[in-house]
mmCIF file with all atom_site columns, C-alpha atoms in Angstrom:
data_model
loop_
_atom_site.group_PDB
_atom_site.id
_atom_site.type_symbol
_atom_site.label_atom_id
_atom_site.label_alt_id
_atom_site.label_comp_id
_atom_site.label_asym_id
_atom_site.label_entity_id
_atom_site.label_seq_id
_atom_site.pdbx_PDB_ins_code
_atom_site.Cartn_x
_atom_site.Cartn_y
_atom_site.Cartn_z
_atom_site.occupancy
_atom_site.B_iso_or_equiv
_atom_site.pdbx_formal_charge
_atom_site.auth_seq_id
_atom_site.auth_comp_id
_atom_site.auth_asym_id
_atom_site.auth_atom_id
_atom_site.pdbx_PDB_model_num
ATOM 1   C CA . UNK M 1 1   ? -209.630 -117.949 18.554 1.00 66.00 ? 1   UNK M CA 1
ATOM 2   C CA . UNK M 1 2   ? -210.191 -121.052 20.832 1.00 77.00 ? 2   UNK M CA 1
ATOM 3   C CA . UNK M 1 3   ? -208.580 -121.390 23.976 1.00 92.00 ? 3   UNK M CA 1
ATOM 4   C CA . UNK M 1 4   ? -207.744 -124.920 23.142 1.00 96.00 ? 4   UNK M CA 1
ATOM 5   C CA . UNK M 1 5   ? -206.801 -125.553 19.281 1.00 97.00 ? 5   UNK M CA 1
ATOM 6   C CA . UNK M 1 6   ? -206.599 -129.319 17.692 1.00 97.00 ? 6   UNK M CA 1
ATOM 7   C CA . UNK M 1 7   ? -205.044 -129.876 13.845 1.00 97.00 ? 7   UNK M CA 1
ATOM 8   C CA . UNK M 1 8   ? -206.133 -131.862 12.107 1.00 97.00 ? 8   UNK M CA 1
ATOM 9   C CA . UNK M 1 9   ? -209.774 -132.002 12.708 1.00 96.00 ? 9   UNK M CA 1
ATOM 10  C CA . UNK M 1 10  ? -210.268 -134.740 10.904 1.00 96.00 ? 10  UNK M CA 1
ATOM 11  C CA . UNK M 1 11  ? -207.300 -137.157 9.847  1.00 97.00 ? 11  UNK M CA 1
ATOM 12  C CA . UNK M 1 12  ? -207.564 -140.609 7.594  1.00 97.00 ? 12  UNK M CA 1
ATOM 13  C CA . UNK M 1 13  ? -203.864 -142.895 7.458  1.00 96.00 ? 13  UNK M CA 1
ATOM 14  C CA . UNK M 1 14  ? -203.181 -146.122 6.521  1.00 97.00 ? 14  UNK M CA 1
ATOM 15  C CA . UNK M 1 15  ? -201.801 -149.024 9.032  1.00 98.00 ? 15  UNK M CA 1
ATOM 16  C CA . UNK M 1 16  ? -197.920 -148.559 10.092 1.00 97.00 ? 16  UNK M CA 1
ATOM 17  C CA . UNK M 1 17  ? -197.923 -144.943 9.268  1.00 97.00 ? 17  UNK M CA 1
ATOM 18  C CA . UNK M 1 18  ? -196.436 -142.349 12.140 1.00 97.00 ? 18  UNK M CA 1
ATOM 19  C CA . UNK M 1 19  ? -198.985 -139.351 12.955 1.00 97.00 ? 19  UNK M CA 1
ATOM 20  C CA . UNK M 1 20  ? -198.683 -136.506 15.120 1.00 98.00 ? 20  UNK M CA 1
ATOM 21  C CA . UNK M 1 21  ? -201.548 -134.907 16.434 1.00 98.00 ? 21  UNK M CA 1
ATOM 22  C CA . UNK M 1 22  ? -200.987 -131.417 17.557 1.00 98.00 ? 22  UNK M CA 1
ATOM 23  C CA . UNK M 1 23  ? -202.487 -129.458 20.500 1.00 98.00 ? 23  UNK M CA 1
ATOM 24  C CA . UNK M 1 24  ? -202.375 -125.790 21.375 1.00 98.00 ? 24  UNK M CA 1
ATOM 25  C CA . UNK M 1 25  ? -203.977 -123.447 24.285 1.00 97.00 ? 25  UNK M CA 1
ATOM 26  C CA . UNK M 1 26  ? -203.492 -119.640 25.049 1.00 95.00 ? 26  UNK M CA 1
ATOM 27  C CA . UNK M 1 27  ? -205.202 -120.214 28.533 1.00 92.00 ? 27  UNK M CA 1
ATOM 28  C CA . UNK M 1 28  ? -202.031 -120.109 29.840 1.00 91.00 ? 28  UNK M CA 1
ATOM 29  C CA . UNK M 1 29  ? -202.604 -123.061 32.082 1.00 92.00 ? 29  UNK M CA 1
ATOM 30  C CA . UNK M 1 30  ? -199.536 -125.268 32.893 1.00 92.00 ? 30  UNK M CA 1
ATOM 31  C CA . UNK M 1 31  ? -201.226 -128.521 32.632 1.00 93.00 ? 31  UNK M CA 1
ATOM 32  C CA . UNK M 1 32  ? -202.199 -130.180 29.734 1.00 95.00 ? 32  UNK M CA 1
ATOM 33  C CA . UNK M 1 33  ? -203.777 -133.871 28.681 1.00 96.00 ? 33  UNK M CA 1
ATOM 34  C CA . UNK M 1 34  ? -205.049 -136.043 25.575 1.00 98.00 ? 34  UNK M CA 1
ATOM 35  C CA . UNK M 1 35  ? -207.917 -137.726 26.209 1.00 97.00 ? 35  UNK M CA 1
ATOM 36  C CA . UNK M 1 36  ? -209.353 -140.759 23.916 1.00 97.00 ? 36  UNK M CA 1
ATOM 37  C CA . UNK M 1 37  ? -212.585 -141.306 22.924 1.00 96.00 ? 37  UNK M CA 1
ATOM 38  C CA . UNK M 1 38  ? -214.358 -144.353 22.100 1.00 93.00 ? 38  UNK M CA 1
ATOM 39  C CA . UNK M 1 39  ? -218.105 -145.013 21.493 1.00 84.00 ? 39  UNK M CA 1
ATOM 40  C CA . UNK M 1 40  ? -219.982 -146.116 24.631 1.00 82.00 ? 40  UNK M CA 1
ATOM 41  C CA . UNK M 1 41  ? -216.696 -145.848 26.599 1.00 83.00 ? 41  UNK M CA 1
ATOM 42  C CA . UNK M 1 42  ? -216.632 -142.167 27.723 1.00 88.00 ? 42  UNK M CA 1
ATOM 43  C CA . UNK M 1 43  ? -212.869 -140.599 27.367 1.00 93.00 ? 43  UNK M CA 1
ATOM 44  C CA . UNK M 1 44  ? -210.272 -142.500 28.417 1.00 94.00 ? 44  UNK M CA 1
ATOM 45  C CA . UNK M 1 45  ? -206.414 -140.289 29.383 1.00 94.00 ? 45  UNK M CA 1
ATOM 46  C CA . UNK M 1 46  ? -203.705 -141.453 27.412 1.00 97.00 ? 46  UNK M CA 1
ATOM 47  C CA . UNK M 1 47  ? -200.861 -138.868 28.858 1.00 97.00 ? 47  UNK M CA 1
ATOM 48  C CA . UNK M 1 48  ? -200.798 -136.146 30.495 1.00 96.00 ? 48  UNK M CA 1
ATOM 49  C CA . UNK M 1 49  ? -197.915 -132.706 31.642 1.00 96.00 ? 49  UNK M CA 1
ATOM 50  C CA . UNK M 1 50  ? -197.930 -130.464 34.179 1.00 93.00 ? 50  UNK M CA 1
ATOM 51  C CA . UNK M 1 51  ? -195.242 -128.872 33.321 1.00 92.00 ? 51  UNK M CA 1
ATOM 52  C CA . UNK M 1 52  ? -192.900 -128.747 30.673 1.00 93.00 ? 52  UNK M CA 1
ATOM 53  C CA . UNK M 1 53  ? -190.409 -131.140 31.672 1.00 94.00 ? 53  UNK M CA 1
ATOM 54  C CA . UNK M 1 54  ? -193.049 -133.048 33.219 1.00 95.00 ? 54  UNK M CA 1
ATOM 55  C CA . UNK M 1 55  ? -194.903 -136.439 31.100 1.00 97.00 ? 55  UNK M CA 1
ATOM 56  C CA . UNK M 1 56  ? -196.527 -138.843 32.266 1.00 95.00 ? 56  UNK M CA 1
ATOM 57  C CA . UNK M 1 57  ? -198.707 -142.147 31.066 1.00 96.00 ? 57  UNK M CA 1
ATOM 58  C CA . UNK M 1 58  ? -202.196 -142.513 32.170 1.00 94.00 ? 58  UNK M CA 1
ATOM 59  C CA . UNK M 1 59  ? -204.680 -145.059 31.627 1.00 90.00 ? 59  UNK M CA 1
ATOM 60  C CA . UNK M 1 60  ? -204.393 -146.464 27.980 1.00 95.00 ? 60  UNK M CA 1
ATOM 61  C CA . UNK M 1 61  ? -200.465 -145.077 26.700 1.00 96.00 ? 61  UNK M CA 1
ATOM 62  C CA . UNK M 1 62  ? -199.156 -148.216 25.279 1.00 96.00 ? 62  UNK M CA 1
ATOM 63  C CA . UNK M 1 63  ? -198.650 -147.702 21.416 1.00 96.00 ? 63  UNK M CA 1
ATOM 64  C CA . UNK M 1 64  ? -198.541 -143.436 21.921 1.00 98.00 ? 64  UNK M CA 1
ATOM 65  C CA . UNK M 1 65  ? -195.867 -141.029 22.472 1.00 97.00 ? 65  UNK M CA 1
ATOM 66  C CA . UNK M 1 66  ? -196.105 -137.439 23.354 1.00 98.00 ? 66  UNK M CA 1
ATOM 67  C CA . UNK M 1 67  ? -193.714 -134.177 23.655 1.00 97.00 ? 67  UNK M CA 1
ATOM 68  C CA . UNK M 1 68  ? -194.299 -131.000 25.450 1.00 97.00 ? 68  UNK M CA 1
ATOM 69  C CA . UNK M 1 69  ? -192.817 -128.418 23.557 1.00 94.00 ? 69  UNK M CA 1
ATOM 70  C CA . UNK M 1 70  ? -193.528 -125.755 25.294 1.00 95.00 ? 70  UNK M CA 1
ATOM 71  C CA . UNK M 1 71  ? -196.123 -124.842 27.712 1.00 95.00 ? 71  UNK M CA 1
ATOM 72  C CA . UNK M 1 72  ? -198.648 -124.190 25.245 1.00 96.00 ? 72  UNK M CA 1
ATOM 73  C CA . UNK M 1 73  ? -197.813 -126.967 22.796 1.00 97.00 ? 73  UNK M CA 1
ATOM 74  C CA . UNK M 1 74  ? -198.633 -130.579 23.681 1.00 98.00 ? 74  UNK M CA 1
ATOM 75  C CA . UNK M 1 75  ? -198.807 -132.961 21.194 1.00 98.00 ? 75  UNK M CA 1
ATOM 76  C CA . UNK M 1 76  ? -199.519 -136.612 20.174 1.00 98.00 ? 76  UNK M CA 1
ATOM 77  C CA . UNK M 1 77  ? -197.527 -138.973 18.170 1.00 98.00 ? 77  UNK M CA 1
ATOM 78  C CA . UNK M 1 78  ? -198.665 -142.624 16.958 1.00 97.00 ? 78  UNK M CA 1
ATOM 79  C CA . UNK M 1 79  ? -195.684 -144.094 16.186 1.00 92.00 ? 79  UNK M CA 1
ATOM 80  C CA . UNK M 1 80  ? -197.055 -147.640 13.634 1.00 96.00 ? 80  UNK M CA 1
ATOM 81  C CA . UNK M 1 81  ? -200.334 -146.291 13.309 1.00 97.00 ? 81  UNK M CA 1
ATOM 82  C CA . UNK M 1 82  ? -203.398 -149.465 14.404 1.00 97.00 ? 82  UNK M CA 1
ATOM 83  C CA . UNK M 1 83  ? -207.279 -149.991 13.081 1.00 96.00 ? 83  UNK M CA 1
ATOM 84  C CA . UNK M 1 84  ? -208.094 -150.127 16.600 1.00 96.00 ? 84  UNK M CA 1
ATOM 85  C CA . UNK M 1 85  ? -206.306 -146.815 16.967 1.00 97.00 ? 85  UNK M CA 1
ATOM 86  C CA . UNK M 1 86  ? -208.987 -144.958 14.808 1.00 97.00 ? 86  UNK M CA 1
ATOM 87  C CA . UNK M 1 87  ? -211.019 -142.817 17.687 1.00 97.00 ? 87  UNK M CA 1
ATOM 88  C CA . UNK M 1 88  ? -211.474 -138.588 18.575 1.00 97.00 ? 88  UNK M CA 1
ATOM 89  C CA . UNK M 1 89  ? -208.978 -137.638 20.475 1.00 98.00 ? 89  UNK M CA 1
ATOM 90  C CA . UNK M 1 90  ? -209.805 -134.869 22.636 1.00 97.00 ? 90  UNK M CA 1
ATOM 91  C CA . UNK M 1 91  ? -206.579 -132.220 24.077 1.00 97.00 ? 91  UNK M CA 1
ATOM 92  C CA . UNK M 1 92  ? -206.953 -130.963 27.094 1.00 95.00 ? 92  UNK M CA 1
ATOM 93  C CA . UNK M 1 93  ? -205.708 -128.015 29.899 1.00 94.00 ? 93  UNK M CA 1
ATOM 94  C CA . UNK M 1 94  ? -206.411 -127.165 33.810 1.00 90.00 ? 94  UNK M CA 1
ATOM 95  C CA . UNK M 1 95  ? -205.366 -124.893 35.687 1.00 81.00 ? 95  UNK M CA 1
ATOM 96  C CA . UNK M 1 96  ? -204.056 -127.180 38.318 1.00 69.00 ? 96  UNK M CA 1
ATOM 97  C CA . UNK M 1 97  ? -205.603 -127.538 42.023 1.00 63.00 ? 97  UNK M CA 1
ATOM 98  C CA . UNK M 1 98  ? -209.254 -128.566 42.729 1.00 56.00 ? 98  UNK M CA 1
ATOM 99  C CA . UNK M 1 99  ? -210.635 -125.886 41.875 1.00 54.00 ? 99  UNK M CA 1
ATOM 100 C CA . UNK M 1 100 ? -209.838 -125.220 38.200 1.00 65.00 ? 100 UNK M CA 1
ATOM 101 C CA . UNK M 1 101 ? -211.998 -126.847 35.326 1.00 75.00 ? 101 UNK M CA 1
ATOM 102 C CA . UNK M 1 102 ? -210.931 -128.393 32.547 1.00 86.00 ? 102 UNK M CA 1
ATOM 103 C CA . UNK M 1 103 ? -211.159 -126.871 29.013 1.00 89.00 ? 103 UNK M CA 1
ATOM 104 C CA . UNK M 1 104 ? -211.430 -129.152 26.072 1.00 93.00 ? 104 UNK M CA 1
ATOM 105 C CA . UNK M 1 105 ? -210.550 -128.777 22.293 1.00 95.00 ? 105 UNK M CA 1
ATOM 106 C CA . UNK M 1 106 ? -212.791 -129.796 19.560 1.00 94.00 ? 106 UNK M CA 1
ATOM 107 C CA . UNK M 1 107 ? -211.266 -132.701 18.806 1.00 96.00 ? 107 UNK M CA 1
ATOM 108 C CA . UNK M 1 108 ? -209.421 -134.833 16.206 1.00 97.00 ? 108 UNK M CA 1
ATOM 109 C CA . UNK M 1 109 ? -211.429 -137.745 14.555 1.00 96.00 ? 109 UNK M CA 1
ATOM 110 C CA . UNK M 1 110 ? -208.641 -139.794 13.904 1.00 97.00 ? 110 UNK M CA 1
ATOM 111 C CA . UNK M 1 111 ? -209.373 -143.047 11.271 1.00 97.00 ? 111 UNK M CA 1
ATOM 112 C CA . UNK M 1 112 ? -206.765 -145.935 10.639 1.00 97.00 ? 112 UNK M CA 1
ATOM 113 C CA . UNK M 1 113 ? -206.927 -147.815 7.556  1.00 97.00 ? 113 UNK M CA 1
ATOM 114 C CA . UNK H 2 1   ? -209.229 -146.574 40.703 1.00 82.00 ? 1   UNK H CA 1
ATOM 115 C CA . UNK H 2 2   ? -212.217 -144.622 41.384 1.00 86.00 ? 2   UNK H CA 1
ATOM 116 C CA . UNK H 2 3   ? -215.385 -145.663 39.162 1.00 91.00 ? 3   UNK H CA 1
ATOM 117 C CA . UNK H 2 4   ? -218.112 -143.319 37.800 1.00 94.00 ? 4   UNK H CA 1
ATOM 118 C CA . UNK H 2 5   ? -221.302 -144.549 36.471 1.00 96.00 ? 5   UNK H CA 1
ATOM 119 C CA . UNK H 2 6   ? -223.901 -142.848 34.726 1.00 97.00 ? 6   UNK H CA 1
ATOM 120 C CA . UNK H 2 7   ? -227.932 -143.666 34.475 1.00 98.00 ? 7   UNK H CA 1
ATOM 121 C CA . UNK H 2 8   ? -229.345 -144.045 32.190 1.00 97.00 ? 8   UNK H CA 1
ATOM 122 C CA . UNK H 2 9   ? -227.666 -144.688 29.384 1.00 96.00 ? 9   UNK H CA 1
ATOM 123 C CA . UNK H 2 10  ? -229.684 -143.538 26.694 1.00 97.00 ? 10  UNK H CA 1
ATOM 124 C CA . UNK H 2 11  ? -232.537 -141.017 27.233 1.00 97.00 ? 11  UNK H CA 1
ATOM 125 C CA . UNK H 2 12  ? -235.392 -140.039 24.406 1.00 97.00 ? 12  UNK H CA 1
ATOM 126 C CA . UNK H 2 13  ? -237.578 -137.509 25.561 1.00 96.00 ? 13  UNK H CA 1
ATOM 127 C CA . UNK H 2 14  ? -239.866 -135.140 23.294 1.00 97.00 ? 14  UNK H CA 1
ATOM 128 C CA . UNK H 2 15  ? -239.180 -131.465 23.309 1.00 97.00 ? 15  UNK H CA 1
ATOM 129 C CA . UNK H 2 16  ? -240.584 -129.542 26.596 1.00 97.00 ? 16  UNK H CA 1
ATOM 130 C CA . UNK H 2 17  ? -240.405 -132.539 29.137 1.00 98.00 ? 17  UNK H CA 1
ATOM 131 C CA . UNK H 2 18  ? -237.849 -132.509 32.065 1.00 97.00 ? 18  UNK H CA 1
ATOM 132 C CA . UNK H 2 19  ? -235.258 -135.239 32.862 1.00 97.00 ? 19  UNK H CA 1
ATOM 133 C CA . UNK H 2 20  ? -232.764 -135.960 35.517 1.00 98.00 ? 20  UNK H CA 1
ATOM 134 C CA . UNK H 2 21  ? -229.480 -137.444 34.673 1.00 98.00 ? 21  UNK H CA 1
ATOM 135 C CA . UNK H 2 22  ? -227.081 -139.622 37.625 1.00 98.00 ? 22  UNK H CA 1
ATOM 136 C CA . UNK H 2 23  ? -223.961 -140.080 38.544 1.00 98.00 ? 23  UNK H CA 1
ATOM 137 C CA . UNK H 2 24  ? -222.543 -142.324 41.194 1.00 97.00 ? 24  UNK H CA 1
ATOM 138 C CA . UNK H 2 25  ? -218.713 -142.174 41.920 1.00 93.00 ? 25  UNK H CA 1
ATOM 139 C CA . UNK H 2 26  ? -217.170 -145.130 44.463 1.00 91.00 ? 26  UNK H CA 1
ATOM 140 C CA . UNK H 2 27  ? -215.043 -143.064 46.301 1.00 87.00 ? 27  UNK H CA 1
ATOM 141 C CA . UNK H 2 28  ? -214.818 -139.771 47.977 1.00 81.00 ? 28  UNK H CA 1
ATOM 142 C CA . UNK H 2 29  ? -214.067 -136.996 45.290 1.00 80.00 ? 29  UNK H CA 1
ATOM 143 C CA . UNK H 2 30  ? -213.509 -133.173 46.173 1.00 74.00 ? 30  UNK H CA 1
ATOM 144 C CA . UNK H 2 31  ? -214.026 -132.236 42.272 1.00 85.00 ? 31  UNK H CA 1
ATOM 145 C CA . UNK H 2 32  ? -216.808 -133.423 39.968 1.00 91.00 ? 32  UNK H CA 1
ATOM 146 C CA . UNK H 2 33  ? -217.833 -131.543 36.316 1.00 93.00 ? 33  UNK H CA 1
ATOM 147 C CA . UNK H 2 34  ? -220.545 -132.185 34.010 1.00 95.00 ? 34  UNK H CA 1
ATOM 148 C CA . UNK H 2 35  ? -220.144 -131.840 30.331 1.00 95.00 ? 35  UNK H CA 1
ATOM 149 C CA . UNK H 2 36  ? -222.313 -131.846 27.293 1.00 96.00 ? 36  UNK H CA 1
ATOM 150 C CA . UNK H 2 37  ? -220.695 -132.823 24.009 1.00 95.00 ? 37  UNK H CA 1
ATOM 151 C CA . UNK H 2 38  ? -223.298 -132.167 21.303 1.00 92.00 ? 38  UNK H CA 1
ATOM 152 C CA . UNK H 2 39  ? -223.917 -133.837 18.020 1.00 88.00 ? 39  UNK H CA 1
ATOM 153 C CA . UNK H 2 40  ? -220.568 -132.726 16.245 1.00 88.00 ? 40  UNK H CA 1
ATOM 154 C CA . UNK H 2 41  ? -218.238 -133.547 18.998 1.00 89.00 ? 41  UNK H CA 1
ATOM 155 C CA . UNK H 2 42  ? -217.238 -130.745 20.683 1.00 90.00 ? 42  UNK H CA 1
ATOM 156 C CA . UNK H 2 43  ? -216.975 -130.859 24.474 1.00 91.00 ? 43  UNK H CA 1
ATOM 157 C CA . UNK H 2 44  ? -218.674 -127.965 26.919 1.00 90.00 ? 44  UNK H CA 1
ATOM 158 C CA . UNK H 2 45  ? -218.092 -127.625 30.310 1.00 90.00 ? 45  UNK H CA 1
ATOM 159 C CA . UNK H 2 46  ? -221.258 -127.098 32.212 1.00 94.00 ? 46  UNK H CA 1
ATOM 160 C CA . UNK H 2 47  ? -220.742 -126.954 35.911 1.00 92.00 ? 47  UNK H CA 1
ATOM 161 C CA . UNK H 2 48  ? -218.088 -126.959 38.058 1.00 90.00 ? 48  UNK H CA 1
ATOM 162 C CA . UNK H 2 49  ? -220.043 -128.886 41.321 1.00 92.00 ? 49  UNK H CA 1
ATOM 163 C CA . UNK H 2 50  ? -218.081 -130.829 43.914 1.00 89.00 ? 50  UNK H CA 1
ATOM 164 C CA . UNK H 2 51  ? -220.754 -130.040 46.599 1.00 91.00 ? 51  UNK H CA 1
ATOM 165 C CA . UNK H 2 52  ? -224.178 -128.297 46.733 1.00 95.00 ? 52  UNK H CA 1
ATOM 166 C CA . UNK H 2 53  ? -226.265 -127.214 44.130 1.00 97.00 ? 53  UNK H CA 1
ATOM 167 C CA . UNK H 2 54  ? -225.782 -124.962 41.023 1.00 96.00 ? 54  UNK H CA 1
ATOM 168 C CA . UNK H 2 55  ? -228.480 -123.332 38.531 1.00 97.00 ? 55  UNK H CA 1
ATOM 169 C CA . UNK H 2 56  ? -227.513 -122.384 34.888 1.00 95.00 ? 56  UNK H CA 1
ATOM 170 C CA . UNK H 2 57  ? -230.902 -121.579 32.954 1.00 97.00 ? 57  UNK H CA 1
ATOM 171 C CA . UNK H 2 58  ? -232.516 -124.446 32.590 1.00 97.00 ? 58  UNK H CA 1
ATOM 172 C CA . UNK H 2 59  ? -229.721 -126.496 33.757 1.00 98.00 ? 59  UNK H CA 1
ATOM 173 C CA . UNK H 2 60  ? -229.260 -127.491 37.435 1.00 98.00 ? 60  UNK H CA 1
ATOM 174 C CA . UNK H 2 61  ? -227.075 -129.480 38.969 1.00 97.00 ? 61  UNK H CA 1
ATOM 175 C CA . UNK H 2 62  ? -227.056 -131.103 42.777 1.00 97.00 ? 62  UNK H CA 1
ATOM 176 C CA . UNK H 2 63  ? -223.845 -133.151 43.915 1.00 96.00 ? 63  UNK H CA 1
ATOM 177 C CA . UNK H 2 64  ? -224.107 -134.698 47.551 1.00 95.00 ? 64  UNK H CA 1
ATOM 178 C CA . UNK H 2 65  ? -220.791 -135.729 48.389 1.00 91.00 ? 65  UNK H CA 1
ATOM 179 C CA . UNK H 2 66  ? -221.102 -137.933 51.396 1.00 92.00 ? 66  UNK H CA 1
ATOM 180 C CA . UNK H 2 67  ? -223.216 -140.078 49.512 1.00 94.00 ? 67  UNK H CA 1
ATOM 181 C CA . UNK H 2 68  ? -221.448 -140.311 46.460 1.00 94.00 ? 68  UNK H CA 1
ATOM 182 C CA . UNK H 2 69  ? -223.510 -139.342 43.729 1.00 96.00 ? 69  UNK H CA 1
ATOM 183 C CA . UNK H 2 70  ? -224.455 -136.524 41.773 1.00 97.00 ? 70  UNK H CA 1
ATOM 184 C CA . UNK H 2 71  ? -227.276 -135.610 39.738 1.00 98.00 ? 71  UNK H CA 1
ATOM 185 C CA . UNK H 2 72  ? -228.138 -133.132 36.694 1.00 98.00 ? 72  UNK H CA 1
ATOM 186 C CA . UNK H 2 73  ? -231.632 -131.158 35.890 1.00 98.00 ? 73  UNK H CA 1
ATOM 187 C CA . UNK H 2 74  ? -232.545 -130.505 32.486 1.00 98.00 ? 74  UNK H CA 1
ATOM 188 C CA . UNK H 2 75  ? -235.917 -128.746 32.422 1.00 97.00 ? 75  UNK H CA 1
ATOM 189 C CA . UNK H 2 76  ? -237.992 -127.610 29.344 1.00 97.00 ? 76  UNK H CA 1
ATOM 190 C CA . UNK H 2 77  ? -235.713 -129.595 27.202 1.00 97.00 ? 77  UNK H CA 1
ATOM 191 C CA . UNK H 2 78  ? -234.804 -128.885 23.801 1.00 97.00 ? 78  UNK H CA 1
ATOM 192 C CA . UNK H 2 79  ? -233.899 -130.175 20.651 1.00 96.00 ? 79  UNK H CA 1
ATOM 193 C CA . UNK H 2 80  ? -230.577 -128.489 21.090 1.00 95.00 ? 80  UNK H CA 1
ATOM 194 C CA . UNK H 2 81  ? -229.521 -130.115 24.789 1.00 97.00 ? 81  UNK H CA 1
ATOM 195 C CA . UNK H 2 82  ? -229.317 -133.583 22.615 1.00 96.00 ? 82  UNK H CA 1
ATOM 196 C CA . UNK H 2 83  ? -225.360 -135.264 22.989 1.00 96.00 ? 83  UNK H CA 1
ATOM 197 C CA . UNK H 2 84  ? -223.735 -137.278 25.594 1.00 96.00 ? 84  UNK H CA 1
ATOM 198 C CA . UNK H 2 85  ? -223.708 -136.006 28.701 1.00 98.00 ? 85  UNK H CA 1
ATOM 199 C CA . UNK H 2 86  ? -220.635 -136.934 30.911 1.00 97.00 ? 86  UNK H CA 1
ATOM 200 C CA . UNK H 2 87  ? -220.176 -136.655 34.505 1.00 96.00 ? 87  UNK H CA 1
ATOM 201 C CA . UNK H 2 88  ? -216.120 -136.837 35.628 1.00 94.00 ? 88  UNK H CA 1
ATOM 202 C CA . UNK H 2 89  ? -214.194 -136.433 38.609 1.00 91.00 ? 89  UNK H CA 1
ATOM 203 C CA . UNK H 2 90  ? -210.697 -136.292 39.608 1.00 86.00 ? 90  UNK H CA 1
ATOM 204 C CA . UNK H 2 91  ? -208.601 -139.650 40.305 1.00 80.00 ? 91  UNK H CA 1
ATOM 205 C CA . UNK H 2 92  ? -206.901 -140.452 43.739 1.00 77.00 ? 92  UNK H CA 1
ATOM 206 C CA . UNK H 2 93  ? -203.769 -139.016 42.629 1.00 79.00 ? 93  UNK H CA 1
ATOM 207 C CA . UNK H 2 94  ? -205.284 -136.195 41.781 1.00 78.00 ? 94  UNK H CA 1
ATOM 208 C CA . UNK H 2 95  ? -203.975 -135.923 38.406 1.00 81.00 ? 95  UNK H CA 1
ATOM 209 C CA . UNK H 2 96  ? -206.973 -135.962 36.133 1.00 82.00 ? 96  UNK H CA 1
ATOM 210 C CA . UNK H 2 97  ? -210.298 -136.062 35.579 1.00 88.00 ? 97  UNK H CA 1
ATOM 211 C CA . UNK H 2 98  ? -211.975 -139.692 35.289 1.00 90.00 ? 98  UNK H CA 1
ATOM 212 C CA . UNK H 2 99  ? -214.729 -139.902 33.006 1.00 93.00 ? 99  UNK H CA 1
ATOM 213 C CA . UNK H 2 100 ? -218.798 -141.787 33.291 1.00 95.00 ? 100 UNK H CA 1
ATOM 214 C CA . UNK H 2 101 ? -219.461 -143.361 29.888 1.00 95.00 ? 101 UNK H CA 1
ATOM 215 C CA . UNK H 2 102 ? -222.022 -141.420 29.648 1.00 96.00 ? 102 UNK H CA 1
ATOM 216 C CA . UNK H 2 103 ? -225.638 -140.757 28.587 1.00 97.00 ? 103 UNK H CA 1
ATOM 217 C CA . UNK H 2 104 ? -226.999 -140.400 25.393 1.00 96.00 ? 104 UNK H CA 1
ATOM 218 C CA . UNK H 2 105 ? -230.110 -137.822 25.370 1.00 97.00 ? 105 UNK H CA 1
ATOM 219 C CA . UNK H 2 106 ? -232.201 -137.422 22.139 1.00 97.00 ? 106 UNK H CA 1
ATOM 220 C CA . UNK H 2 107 ? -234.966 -134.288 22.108 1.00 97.00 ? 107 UNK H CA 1
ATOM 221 C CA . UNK H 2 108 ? -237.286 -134.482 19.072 1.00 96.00 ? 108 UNK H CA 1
ATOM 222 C CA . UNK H 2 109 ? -239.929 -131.885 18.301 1.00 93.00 ? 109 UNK H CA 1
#
């Protein structure tokens, strides 16, 4: 199994519709992010938890919502689903400190109609 | 924020030639990865290199950090190192990792 598992892999919904985007690691890491990627614009962080009770926005959260279930759940929620939405989206964990690297998940190719 | 930029952008090379990918960061960092994310998507980690130089096969990678920049080997190339290739390091806050936009390489036979 991966260390980091995405659903769906590949998603297609129609303007104003509410998706979740769901995230899953068994690394056991505390930290976890969602990343956004766009083409020529490298990924950009959209939130990100270090712990459980711990959320916060990063660079580009306006129109996104997330919830930290548990430690190993972290997941993504468009609430009016955009055109200019449609993008991968790219889950995330660390281990914390400087010296831990980041493992990614395969991805979610997201499409708005 | 801190700013990463990558050179070159895109990159076509034929299969067998070497190549050396850049990345310049504008501030002081104390982590910095590479990654590859090949033709379907998926994202690999490939070093770990906040300082000094690192060797994977035919991948090498050389970060000097007092002069901002880092820089990745890839020698003998082939048609399977094609994908973006994406320096980031970690923000000011130390929160997460700040991405390059990248560059493109495409390895034909």
């Amino acid at each position: 199994d991966a260390d980091v598992t995405q659903t769906p892999r590949n998603r297609i919904t129609k303007t104003g519709k509410r998706i979740m985007l769901e995230c899953s690691q068994t690394k056991g890491h505390d930290r976890m992010y969602w990343y956004r990627q766009d083409p020529g614009l490298g990924l950009r962080l959209i939130y990100y938890s270090f712990d459980v009770k711990d959320i916060n926005k990063g660079e580009i959260s306006d129109g996104y919502s997330v919830s930290r279930q548990a430690q190993a759940k972290f997941s993504l929620s468009l609430e009016s689903a955009i055109p200019n939405q449609t993008a991968l989206y790219f889950c995330a964990t660390s281990g914390g400190g400087l010296g831990y690297g980041y493992t990614f998940g395969s991805g979610t190719r997201l499409t708005v109609v | 924020g801190i700013q990463v930029e990558q050179s070159p952008p895109d990159l076509i090379l034929q299969e067998g030639a070497n190549s050396t990918l850049r990345c310049n960061f504008s501030d002081s960092v104390n982590n910095l990865q590479w990654f590859h994310q090949n033709p379907w998507g998926q994202l690999i980690n490939l070093f770990y290199i906040p300082s000094g130089t690192k060797q994977n096969g035919r991948l090498s990678a050389t970060t000097v950090a007092t002069e901002r920049y880092s820089l990745l080997y890839i020698s003998s190339s082939q048609t399977t190192d094609s994908g973006v290739y994406f320096c980031a390091v970690i923000n000011q806050a130390g929160t997460a990792l700040i991405f390059g936009k990248g560059t493109t390489l495409s390895v034909s036979s």
